GROMACS .gro file of C-alpha atoms in nm:
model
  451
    1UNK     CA    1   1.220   0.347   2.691
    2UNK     CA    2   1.067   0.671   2.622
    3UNK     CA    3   0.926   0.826   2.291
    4UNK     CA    4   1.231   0.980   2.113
    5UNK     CA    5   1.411   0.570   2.170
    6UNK     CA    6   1.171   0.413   1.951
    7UNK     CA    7   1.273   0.282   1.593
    8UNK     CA    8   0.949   0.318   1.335
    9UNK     CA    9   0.899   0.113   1.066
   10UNK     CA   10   0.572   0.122   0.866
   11UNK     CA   11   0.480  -0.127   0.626
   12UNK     CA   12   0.165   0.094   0.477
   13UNK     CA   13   0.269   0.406   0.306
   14UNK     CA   14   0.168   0.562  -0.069
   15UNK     CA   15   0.368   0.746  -0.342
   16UNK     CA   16   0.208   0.958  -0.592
   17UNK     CA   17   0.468   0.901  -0.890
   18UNK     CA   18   0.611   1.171  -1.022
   19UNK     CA   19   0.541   1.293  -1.364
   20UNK     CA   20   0.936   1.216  -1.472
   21UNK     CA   21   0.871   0.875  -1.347
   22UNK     CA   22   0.995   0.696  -1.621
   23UNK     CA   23   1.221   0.927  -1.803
   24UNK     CA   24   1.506   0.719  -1.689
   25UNK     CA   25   1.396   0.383  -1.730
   26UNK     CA   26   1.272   0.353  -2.119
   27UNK     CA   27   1.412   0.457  -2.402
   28UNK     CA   28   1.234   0.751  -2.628
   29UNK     CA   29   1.093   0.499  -2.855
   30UNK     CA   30   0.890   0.319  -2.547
   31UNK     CA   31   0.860   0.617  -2.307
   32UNK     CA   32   0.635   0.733  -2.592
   33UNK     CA   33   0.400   0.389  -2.564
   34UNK     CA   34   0.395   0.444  -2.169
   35UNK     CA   35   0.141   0.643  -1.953
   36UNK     CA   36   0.172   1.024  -1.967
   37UNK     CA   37   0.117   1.273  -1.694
   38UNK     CA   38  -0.126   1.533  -1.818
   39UNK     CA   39  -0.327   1.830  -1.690
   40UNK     CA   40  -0.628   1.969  -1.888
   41UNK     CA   41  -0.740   2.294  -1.869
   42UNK     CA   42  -0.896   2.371  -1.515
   43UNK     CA   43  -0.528   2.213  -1.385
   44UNK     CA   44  -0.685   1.867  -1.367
   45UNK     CA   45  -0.422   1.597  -1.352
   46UNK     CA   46  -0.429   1.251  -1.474
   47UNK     CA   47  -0.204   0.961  -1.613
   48UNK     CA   48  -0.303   0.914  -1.974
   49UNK     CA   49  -0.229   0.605  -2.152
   50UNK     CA   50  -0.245   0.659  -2.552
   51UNK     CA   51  -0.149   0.340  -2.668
   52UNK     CA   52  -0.396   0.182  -2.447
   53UNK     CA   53  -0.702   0.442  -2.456
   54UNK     CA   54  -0.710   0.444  -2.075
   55UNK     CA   55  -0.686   0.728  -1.863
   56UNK     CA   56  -0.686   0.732  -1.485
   57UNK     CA   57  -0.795   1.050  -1.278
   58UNK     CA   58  -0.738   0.966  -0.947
   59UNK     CA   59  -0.422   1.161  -0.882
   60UNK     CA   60  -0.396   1.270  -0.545
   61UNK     CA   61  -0.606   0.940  -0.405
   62UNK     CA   62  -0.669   1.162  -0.050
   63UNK     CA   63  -0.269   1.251  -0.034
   64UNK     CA   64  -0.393   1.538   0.250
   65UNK     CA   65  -0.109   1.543   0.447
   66UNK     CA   66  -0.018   1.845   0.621
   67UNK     CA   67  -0.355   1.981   0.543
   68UNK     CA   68  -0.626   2.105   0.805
   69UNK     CA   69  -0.859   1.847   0.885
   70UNK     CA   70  -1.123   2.020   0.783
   71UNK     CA   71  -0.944   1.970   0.408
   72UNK     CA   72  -0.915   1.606   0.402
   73UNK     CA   73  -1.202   1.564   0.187
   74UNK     CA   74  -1.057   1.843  -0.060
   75UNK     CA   75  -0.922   1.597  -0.339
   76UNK     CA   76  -0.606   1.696  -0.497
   77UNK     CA   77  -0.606   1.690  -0.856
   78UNK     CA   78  -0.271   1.717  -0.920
   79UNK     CA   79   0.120   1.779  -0.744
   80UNK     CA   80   0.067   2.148  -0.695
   81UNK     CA   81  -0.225   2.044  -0.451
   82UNK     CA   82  -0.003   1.843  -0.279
   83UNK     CA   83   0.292   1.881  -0.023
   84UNK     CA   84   0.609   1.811  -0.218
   85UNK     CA   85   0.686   1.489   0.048
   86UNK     CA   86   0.438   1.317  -0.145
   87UNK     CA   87   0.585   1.269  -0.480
   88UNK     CA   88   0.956   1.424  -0.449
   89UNK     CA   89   1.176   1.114  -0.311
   90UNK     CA   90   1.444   1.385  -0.117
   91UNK     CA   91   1.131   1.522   0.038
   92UNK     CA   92   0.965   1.225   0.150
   93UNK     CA   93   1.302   1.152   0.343
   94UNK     CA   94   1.255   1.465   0.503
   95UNK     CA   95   0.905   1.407   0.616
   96UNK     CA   96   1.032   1.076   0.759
   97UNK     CA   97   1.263   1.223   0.968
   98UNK     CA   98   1.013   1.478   1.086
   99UNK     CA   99   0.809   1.230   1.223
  100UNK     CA  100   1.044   1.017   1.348
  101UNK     CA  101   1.009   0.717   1.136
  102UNK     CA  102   1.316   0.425   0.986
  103UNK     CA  103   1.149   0.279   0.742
  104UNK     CA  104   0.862   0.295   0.490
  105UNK     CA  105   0.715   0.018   0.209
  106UNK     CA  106   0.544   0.258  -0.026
  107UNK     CA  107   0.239   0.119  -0.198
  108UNK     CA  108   0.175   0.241  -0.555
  109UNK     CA  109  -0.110   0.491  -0.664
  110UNK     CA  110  -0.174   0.550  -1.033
  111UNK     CA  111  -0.091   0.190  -1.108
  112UNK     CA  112  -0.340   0.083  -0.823
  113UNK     CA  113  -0.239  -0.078  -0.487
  114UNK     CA  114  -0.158  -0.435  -0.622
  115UNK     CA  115  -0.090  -0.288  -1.015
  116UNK     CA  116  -0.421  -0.406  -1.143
  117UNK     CA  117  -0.468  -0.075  -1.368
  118UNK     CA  118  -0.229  -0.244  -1.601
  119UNK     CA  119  -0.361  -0.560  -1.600
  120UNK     CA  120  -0.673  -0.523  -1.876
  121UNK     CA  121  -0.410  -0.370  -2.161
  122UNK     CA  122  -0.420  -0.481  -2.509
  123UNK     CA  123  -0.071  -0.490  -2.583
  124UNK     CA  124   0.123  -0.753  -2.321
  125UNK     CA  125   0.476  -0.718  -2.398
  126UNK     CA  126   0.496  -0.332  -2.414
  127UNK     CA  127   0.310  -0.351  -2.064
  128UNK     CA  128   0.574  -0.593  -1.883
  129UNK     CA  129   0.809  -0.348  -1.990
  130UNK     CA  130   0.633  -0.036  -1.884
  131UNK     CA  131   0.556  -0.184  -1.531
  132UNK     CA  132   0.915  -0.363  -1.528
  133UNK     CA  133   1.045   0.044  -1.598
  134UNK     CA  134   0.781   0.133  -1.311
  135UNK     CA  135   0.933  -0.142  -1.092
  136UNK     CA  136   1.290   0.026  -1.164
  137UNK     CA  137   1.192   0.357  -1.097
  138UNK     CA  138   1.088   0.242  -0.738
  139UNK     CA  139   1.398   0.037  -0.641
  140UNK     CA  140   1.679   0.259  -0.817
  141UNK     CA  141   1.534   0.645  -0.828
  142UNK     CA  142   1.301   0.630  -0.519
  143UNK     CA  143   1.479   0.369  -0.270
  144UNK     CA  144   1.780   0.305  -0.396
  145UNK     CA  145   1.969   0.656  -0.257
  146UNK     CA  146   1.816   0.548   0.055
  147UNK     CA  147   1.965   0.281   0.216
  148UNK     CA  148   1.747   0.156   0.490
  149UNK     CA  149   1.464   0.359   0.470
  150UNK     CA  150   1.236   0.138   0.222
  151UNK     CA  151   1.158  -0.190   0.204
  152UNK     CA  152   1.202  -0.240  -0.208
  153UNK     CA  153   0.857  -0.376  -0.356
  154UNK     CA  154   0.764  -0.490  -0.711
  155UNK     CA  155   0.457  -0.505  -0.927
  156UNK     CA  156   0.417  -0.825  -1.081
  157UNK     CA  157   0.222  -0.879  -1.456
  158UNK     CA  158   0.000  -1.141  -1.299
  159UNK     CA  159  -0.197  -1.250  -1.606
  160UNK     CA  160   0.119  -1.448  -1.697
  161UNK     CA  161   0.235  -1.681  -1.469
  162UNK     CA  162   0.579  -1.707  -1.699
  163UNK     CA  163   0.614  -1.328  -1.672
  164UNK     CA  164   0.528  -1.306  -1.264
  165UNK     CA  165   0.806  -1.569  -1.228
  166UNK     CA  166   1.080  -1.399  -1.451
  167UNK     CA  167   0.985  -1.097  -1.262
  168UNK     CA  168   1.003  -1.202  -0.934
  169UNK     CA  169   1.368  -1.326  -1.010
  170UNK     CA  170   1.475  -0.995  -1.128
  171UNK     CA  171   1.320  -0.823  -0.796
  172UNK     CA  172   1.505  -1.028  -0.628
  173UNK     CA  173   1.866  -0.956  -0.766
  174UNK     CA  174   1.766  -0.605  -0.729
  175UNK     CA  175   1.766  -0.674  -0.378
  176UNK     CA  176   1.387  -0.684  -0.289
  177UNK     CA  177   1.219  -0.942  -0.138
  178UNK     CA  178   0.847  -0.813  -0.159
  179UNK     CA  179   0.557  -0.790  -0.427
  180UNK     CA  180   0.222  -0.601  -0.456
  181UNK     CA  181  -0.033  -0.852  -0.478
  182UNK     CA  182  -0.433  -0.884  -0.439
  183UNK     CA  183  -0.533  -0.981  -0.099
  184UNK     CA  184  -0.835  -1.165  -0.330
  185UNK     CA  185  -0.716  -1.215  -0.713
  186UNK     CA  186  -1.045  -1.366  -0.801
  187UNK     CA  187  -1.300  -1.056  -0.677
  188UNK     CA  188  -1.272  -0.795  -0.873
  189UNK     CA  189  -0.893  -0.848  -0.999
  190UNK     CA  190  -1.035  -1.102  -1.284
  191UNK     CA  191  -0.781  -1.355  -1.214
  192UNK     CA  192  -0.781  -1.678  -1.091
  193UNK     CA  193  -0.821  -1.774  -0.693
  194UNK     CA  194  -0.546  -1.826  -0.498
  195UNK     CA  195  -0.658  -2.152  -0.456
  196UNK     CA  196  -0.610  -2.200  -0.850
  197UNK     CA  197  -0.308  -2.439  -0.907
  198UNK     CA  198  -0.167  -2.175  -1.169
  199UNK     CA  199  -0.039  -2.008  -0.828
  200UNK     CA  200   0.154  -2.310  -0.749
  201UNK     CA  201   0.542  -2.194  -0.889
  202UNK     CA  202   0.462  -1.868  -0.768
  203UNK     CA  203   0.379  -2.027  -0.398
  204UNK     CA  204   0.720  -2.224  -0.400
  205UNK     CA  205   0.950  -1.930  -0.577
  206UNK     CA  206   0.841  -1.718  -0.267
  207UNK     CA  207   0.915  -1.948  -0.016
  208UNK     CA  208   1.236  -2.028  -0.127
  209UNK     CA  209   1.354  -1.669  -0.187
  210UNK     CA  210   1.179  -1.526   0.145
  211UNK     CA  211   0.955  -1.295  -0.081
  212UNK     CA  212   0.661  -1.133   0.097
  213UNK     CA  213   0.304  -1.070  -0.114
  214UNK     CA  214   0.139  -0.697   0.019
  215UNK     CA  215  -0.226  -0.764   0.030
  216UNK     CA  216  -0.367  -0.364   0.066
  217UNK     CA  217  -0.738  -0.371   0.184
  218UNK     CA  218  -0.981  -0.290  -0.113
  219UNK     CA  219  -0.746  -0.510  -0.367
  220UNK     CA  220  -0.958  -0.770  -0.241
  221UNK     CA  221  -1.344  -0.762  -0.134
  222UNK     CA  222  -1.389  -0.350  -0.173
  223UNK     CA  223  -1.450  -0.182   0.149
  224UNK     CA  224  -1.777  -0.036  -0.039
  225UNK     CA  225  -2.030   0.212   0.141
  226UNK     CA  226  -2.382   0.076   0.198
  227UNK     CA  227  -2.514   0.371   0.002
  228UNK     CA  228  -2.473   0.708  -0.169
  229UNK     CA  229  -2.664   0.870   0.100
  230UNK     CA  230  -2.452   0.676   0.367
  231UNK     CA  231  -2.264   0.923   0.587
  232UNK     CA  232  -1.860   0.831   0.442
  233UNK     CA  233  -1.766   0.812   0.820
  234UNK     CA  234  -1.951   0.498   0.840
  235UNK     CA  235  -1.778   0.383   0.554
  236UNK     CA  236  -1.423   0.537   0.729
  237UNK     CA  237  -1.523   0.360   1.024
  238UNK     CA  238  -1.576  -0.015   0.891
  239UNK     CA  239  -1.346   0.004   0.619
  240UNK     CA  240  -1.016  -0.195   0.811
  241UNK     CA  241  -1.223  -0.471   0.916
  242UNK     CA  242  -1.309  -0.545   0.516
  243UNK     CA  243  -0.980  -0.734   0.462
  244UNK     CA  244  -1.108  -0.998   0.714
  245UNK     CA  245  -1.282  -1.233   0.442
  246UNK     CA  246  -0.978  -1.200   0.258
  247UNK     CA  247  -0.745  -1.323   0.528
  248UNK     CA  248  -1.008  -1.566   0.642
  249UNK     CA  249  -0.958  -1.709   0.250
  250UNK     CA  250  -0.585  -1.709   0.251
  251UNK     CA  251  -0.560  -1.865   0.585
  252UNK     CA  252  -0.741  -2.130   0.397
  253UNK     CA  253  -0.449  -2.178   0.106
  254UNK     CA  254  -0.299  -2.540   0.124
  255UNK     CA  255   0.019  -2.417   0.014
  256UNK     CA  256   0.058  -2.252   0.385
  257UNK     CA  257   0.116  -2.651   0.492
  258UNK     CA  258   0.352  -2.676   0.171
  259UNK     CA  259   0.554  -2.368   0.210
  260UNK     CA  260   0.671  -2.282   0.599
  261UNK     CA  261   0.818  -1.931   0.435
  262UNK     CA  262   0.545  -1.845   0.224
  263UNK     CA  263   0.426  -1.460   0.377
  264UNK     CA  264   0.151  -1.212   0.315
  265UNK     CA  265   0.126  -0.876   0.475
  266UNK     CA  266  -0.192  -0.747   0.532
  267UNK     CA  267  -0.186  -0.382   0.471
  268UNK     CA  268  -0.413  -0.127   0.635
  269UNK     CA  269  -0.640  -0.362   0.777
  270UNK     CA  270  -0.578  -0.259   1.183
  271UNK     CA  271  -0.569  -0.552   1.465
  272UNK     CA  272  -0.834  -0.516   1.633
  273UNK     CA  273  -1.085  -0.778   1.490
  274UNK     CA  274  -0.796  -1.043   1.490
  275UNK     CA  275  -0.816  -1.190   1.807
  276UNK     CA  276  -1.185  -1.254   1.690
  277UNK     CA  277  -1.111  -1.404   1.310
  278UNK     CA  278  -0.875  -1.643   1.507
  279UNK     CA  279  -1.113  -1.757   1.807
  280UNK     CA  280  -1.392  -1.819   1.505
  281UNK     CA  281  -1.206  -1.993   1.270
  282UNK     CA  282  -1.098  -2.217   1.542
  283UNK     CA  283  -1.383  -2.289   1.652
  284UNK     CA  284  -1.530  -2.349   1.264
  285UNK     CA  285  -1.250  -2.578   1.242
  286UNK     CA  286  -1.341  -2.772   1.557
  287UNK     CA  287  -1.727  -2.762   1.508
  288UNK     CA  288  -1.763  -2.789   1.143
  289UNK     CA  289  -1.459  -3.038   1.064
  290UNK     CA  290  -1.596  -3.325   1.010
  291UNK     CA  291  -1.854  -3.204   0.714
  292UNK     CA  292  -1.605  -2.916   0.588
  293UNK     CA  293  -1.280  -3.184   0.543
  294UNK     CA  294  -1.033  -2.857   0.571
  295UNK     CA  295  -0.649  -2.944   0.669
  296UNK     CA  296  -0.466  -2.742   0.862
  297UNK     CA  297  -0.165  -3.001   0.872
  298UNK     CA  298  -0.244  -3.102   1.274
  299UNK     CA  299  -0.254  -2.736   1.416
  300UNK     CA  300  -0.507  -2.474   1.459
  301UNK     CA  301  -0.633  -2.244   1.209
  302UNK     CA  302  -0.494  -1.983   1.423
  303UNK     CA  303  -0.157  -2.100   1.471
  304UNK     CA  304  -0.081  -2.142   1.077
  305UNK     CA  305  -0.240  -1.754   1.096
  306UNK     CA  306   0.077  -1.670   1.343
  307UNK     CA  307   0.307  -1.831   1.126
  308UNK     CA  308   0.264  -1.720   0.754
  309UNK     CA  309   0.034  -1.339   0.878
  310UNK     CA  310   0.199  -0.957   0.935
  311UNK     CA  311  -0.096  -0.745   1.038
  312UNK     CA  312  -0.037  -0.369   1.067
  313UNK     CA  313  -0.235  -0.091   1.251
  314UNK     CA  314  -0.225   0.289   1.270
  315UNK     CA  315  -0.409   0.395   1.597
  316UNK     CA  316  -0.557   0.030   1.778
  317UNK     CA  317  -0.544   0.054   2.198
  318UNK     CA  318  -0.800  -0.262   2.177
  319UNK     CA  319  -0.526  -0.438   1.968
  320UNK     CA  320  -0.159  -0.336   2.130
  321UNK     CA  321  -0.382  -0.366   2.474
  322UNK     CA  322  -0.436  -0.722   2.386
  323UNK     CA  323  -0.145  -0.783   2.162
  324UNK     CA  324  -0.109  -1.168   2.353
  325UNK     CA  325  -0.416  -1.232   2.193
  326UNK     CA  326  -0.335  -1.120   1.846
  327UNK     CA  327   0.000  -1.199   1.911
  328UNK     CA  328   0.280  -1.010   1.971
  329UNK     CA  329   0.533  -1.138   1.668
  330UNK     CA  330   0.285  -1.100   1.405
  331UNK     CA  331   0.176  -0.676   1.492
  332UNK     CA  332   0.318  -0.394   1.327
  333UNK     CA  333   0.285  -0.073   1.245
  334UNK     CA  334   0.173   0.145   0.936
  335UNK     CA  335   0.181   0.485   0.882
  336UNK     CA  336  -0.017   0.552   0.564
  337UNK     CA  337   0.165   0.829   0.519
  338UNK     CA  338   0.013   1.102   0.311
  339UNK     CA  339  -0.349   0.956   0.328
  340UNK     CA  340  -0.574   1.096   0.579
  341UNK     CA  341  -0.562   0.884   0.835
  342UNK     CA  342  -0.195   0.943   0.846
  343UNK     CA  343  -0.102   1.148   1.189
  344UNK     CA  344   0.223   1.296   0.997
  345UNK     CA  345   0.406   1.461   1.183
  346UNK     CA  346   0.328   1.347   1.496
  347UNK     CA  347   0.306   0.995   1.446
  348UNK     CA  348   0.560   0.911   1.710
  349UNK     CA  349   0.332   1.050   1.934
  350UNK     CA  350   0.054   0.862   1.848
  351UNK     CA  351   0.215   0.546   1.803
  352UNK     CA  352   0.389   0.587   2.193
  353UNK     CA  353   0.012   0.696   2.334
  354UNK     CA  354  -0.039   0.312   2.198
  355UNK     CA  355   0.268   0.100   2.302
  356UNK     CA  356   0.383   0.348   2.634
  357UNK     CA  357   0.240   0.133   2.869
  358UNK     CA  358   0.342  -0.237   2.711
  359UNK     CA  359   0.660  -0.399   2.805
  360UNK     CA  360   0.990  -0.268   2.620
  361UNK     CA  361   1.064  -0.606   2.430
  362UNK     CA  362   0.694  -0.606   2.256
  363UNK     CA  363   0.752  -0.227   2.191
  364UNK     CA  364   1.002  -0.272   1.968
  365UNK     CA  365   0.840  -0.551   1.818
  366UNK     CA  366   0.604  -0.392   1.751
  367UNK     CA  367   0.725  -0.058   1.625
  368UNK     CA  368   0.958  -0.176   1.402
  369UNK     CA  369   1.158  -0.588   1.477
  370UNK     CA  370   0.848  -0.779   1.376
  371UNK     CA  371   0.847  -0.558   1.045
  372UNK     CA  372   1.206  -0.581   1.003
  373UNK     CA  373   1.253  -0.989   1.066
  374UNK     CA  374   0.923  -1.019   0.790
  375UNK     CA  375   1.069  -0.881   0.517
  376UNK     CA  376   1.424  -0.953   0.613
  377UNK     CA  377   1.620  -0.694   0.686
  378UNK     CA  378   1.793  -0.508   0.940
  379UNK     CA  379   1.821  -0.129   0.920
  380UNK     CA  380   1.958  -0.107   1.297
  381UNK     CA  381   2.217  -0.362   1.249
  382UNK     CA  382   2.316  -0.191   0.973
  383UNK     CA  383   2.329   0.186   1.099
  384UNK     CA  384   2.318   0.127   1.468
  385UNK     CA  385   1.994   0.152   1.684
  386UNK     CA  386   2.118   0.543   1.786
  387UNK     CA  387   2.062   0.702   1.438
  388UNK     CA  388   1.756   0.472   1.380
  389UNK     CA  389   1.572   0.670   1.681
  390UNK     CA  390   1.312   0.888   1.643
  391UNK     CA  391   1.499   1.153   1.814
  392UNK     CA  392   1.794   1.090   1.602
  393UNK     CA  393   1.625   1.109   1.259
  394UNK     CA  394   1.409   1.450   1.420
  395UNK     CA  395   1.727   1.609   1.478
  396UNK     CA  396   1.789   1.593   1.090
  397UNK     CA  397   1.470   1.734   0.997
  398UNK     CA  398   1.526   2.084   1.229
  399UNK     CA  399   1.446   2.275   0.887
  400UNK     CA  400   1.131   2.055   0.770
  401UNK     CA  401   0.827   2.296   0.783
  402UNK     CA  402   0.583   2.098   0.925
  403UNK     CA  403   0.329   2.359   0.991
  404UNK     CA  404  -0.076   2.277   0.864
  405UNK     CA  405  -0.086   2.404   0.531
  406UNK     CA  406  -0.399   2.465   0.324
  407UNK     CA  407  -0.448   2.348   0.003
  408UNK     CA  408  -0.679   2.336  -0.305
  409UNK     CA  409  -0.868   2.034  -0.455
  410UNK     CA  410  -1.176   1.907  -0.525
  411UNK     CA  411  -1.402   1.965  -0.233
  412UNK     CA  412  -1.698   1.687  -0.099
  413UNK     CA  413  -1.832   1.961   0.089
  414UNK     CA  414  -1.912   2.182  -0.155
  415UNK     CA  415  -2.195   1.897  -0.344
  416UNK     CA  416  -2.338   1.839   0.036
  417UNK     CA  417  -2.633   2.009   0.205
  418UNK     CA  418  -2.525   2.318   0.394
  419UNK     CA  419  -2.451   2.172   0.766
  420UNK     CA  420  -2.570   1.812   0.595
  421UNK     CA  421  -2.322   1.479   0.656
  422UNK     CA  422  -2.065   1.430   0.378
  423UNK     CA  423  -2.216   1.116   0.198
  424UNK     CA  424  -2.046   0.864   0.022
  425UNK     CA  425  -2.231   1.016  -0.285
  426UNK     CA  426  -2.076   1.318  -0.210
  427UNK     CA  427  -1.692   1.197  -0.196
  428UNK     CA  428  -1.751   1.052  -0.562
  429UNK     CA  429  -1.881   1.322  -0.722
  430UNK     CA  430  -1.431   1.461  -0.654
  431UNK     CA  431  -1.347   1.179  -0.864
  432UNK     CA  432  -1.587   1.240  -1.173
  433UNK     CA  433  -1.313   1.401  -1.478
  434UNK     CA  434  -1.486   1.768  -1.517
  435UNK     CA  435  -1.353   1.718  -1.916
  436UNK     CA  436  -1.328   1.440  -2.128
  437UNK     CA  437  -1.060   1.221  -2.265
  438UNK     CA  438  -1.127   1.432  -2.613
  439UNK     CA  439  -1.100   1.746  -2.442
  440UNK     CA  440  -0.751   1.706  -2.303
  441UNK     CA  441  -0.644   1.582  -2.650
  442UNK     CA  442  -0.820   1.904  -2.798
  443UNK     CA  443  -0.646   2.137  -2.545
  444UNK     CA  444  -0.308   1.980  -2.586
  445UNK     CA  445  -0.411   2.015  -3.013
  446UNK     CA  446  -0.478   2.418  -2.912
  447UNK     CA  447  -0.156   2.470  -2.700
  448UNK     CA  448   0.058   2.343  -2.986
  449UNK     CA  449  -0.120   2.553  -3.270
  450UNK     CA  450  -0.241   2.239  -3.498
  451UNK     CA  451  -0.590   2.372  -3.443
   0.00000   0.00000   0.00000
């Protein structure tokens, strides 16, 4: 096997929705009780909801790709600060094939990784059906033209139990057989535990339809820095390894022993510390047991790990080096595609630099079988392994510019020290609104002459 014979499939990648997003999923009367895409006057962008007095301004989320690394920590405020990959679905294909890569699950942005910014709203039923129009606009506008290329995901309305179950029906007959879900519902999510029996219908309507929950680091325990003066490379640098207490706590669910097909992904949390998690809770269970009473149905912590876990990693020669140890049907990959640790457009390359020198059968495990067998489906059955290849898909992207562009945003640098570390405190200051919520609606008042 050489580079251009792989077949890439990541199960970590983010769309910034497009304004139109739900133009063709709810009628006038309810687009108008949905979020809005608005820009205020300095070109600011942000999803305003008016029926629900909430606004959210992180648009871009650090969707740098393309950009000059010395950009990354320029925050794009809005689509014209972005490459057009990022939020145009005929695009994005494009930028898959320029890097080579099958197959993308696309986690959400303005809704929040796991959908929690619609969680807190006052009015219930008008939000099932704005995030059941969201869930639409995914399967039908984004994926949909694209056979193969996705992996179809849904948000779920998680406050009601009913709802998540009705919902999770209706993903299903739209032929997906993932959700977005909290890798810890009880931390900062303000719902109940997933050891809470509420969970219980949810547990067995997953196993028996082969649905996968996406747990996305920071939907969990954040990944917080230690400071506002702390350099945000030190938080860059731990920030994987956060979604360990969260796996430790679902390794822990007792409806893993109930439920053989019961699955959670655990997105953009790298490899690397697995081998460790596993050896330690192993041990805990051995040493502890007798005072701790924890079942793990007669096998090891770490074997029930291997049986229910998908980890993913974007650059890990510690973890593919030792893949035995995480083990080899339970790795895959993730792109993260356009966030900045994203390699676009040579991910191919970076992905072969860490699989080259492993045998051919874990290779394509890794790069895209595992992936495929998790969320059940088969993209090179389908369209034959040849136009699955990254050199197949690269020769249909001969006219994607993928040259570094430079782009505008809101720039970290510019509120550090001259030659000083970018500090956490620095990064936040991109995602303080320069107007208020009062000042858009006064602008958008002025543009239409009413004032």
């Amino acid at each position: 096997m050489n580079l251009e014979d792989m077949v890439i499939a990541s199960v970590d990648d983010h769309v910034i929705e497009p304004p139109t997003m739900f133009d063709q999923h709810l009628s006038k009367e309810h687009r108008a009780l949905a979020p809005q895409y608005v820009t205020d006057e300095l070109g600011n962008a942000s999803w305003w909801w008016e029926q629900e007095n909430k606004r959210t301004f992180a648009v871009g989320v650090n969707a740098v790709v393309g950009r000059p690394k010395e950009e990354y920590g320029m925050e794009p405020m809005n689509i014209d600060q972005m490459r057009k990959g990022v939020w145009d679905a005929e695009a994005h294909i494009d930028d898959m094939n320029a890097m080579g890569q099958m197959t993308a699950l696309m986690f959400p942005t303005f809704a929040g990784f796991d959908g929690s910014w619609f969680w807190d709203a006052k009015d219930k039923e008008n939000t099932k059906r704005v995030m059941r129009a969201y869930n639409d606009w995914h399967i039908d506008e984004w994926c949909g033209p694209y056979p193969g290329r996705y992996f179809p995901t849904g948000l779920l309305p998680l406050w009601d139990i009913d709802a998540t179950l009705e919902e999770m029906k209706r993903l299903v007959k739209k032929g997906s057989r993932s959700v977005f879900f909290p890798a810890n519902p009880a931390s900062r999510n303000r719902l109940p535990s997933v050891h809470d029996p509420i969970w219980e219908p949810m547990w067995k309507l997953a196993n028996d339809e082969g649905i996968v929950f996406n747990c996305h680091i920071g939907t969990g325990l954040a990944p917080e820095a230690n400071s506002d003066l702390s350099p945000i490379s030190a938080w860059i640098t731990a920030m994987p390894m956060a979604i360990a207490t969260d796996a430790a706590d679902l390794l822990h669910l007792k409806a893993l022993l109930r439920y053989p097909n019961l699955k959670f992904a655990l997105s953009e949390g790298g490899i690397g510390w697995v081998p460790y998690m596993l050896e330690r809770a192993d041990f805990t269970f051995r040493h502890h047991g007798p005072w701790v009473r924890v079942d793990f149905g007669g096998k090891l912590p770490s074997e029930v790990f291997r049986e229910h876990f998908l980890t993913c990693f974007i650059d890990d020669h510690f973890g593919c080096d030792n893949y035995k140890a995480v083990g080899e049907d339970i790795i895959a990959y993730e792109c993260d595609y356009p966030h900045s640790d994203c390699t676009w457009p040579h991910v191919a390359e970076d992905l072969w630099d860490n699989v080259k020198d492993l045998p051919e059968a874990v290779i394509d495990k890794i790069t895209h079988q595992n992936a495929f067998r998790f969320y059940g489906v088969d993209p090179v059955a389908q369209f034959g392994r040849e136009n699955c290849t990254v050199g197949a898909l690269r020769a249909k992207a001969t006219h994607v510019d993928v040259s570094v562009q430079s782009k505008a945003g809101k720039d970290a640098r510019e509120y550090a020290e001259e030659g000083a570390a970018v500090t956490a405190g620095n990064v936040a200051k991109t995602f303080v609104p320069v107007v208020t919520a009062g000042d858009v609606a006064e602008g958008r008042k002025r543009r239409k002459g009413l004032i």
